[in-house]
CSV table of C-alpha atoms in Angstrom, one decimal:
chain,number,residue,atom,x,y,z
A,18,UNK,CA,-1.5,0.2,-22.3
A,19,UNK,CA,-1.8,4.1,-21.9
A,20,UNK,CA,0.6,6.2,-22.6
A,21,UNK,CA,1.7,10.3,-22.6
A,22,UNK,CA,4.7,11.9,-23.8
A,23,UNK,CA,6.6,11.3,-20.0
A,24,UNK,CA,5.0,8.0,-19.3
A,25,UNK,CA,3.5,4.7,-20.0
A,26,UNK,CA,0.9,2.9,-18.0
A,27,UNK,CA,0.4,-0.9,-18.4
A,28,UNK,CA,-2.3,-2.8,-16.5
A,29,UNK,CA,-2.2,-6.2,-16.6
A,30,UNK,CA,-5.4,-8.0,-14.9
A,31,UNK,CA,-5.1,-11.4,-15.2
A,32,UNK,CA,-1.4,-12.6,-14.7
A,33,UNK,CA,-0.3,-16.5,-14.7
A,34,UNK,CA,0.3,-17.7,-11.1
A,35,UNK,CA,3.6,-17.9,-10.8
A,36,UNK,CA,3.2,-21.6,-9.4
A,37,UNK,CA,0.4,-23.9,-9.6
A,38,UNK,CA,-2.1,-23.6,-6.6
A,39,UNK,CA,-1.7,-25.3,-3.4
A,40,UNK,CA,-4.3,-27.4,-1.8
A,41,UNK,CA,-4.9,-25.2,0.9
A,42,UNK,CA,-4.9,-22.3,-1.7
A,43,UNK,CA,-7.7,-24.0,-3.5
A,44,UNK,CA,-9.6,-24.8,-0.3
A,45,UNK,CA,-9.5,-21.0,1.2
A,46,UNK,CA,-10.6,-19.8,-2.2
A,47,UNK,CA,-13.7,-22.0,-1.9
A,48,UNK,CA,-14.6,-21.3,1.5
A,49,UNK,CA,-13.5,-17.9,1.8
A,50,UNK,CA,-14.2,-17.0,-1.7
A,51,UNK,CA,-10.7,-16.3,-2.6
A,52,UNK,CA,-9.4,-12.6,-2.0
A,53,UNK,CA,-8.8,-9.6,-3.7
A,54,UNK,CA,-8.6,-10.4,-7.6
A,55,UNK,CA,-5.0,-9.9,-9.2
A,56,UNK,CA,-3.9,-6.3,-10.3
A,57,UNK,CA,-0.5,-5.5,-11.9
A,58,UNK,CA,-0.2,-2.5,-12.7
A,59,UNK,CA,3.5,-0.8,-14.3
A,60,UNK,CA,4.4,2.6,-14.7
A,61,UNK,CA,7.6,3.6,-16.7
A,62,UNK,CA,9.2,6.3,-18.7
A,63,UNK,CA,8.4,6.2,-22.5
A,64,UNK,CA,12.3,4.8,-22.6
A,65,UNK,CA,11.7,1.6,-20.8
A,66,UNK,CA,13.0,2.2,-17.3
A,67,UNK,CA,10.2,1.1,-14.6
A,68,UNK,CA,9.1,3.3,-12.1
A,69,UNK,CA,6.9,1.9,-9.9
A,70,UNK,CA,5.6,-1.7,-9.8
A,71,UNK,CA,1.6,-2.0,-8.5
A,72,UNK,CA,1.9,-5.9,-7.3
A,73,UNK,CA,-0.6,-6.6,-5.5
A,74,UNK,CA,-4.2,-5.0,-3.1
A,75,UNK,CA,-6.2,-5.5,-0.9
A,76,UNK,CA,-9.6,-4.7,0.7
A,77,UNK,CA,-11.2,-6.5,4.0
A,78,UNK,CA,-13.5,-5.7,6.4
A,79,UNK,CA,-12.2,-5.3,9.9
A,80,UNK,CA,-11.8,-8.6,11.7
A,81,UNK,CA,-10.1,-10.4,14.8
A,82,UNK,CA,-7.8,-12.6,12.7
A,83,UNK,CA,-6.3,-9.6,11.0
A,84,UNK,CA,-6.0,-7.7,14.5
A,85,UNK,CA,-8.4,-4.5,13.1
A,86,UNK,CA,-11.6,-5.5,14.4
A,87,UNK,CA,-11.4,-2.2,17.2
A,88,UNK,CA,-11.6,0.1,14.3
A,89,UNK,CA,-15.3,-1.5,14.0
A,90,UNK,CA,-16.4,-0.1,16.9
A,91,UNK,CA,-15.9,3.4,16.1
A,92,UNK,CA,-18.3,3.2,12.6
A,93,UNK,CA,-21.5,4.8,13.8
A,94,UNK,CA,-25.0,3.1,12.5
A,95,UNK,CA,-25.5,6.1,9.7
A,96,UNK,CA,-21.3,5.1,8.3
A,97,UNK,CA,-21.3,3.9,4.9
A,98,UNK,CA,-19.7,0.3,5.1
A,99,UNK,CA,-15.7,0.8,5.0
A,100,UNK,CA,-12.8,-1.2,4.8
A,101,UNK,CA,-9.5,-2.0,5.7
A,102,UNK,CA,-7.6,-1.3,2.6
A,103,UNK,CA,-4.1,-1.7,1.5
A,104,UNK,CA,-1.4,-1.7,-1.6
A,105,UNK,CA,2.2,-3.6,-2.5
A,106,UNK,CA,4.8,-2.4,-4.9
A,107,UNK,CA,7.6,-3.8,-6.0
A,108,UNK,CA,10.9,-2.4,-4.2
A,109,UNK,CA,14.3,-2.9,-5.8
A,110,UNK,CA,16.9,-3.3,-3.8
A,111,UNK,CA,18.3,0.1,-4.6
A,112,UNK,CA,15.3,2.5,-4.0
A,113,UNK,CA,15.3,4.7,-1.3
A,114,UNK,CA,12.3,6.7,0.1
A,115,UNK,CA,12.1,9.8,1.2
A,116,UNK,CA,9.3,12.7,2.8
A,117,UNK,CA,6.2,11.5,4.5
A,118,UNK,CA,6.1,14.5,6.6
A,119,UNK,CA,7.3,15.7,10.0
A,120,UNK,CA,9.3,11.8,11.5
A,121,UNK,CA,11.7,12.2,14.7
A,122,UNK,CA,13.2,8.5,14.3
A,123,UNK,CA,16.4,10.2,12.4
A,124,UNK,CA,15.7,8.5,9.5
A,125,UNK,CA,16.0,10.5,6.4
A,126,UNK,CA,15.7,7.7,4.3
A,127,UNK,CA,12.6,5.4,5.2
A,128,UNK,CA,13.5,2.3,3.4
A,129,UNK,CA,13.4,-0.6,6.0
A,130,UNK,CA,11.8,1.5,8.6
A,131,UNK,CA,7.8,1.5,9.1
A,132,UNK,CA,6.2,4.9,9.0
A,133,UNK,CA,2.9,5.6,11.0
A,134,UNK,CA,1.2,8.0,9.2
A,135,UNK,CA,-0.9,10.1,11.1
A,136,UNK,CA,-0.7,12.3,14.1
A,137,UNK,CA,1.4,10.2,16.7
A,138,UNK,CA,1.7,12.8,19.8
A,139,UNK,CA,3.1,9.8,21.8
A,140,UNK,CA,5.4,8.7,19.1
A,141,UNK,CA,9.2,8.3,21.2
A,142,UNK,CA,11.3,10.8,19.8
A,143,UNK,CA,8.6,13.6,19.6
A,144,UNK,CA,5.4,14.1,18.1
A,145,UNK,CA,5.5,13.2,14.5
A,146,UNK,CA,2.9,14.2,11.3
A,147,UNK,CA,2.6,12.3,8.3
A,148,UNK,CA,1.7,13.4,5.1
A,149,UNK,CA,1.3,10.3,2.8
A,150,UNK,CA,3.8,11.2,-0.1
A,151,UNK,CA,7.2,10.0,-0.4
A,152,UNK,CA,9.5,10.7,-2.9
A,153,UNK,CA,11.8,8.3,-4.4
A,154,UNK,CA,15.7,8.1,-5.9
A,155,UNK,CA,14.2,6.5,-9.0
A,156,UNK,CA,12.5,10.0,-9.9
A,157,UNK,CA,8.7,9.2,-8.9
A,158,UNK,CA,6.8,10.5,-6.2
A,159,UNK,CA,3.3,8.8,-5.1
A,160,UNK,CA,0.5,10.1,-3.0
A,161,UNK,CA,-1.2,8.1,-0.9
A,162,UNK,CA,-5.0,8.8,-0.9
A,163,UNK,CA,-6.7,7.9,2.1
A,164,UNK,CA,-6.6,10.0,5.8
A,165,UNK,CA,-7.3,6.9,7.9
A,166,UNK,CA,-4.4,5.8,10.1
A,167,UNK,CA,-2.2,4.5,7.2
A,168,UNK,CA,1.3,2.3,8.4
A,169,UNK,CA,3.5,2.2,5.1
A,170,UNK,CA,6.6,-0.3,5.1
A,171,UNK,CA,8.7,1.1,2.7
A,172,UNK,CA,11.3,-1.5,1.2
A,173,UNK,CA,10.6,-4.9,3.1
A,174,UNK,CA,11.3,-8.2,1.8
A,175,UNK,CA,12.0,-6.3,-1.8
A,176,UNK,CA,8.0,-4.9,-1.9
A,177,UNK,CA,6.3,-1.6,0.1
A,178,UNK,CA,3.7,-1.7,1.4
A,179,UNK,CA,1.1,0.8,2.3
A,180,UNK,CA,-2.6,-0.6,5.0
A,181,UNK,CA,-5.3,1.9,6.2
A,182,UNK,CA,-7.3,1.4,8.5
A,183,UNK,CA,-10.7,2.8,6.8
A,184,UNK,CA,-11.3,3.1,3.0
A,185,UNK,CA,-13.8,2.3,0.6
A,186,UNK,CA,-11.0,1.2,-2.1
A,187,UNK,CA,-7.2,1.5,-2.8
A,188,UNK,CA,-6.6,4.9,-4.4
A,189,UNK,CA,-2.6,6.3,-5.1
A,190,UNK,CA,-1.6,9.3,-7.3
């Protein structure tokens, strides 16, 4: 735990699975040694109340089964080896997201509506600008540190998610 006067920081590495593992768990993790290693990481207010929920990230190469292996094509021969990187958070049901920049979908509130972030000049309404930070209703704001093509998916299936394209790790502010 780390903590200042206006927060505390709790990392938990190893969590209990939350269900005993599959078989076909078990078998991918021995093939396909497994994926990223569990991270949990909580933020709250030195009164208790959460503000943001690290569950879960993750870090690939580019591939066909994952649909990024074009973005392989572009890494010249003197490129240091990249990745396809990417972040979940926990989303309560009554968090709402706001920011990332200059969007023409008329959403002023992003939560259930995918944001590209990056310079879409063919995006349908008009040309839209991201800037990866949002802002949230629970009194946190997080900055997204990578400039690859970045999709976020702010409020999903109760978790946001943030995927770039290129990145060497998973990096937030």
């Amino acid at each position: 735990m780390y903590q200042s006067a206006r927060i505390v920081a709790t990392v938990d590495r190893d969590l209990p699975p939350a269900h005993p593992p599959l078989q076909t768990e078990v078998d991918i993790a021995k093939y396909f040694n497994g994926s990223a290693p569990g991270a949990h990481i909580t933020l709250r207010t030195p009164e208790g109340n959460t503000l943001l929920e690290l569950t879960g990230w993750s870090q690939s190469v580019p591939n066909t089964k994952d649909g990024t292996a074009d973005v392989a094509r572009d890494r010249r021969p003197t490129d240091p080896d990249f990745y396809v990187v990417g972040a979940t958070f926990r989303s309560p049901g009554d968090e709402h997201y706001y920011g990332l920049g200059q969007n023409h979908e008329g959403f002023l509130d992003h939560r259930g509506h995918p944001v590209h972030c990056w310079a879409d000049y063919l995006a349908p309404a008009a040309p839209s600008f991201c800037v990866p930070f949002l802002v949230t209703n629970k009194g946190y704001g997080l900055l997204w540190d990578n400039p690859s093509r970045t999709t976020i998916e702010p409020g999903f299936n109760e978790q946001t998610r943030w995927t770039s394209q290129v990145g060497d790790r998973v990096s937030f502010l």
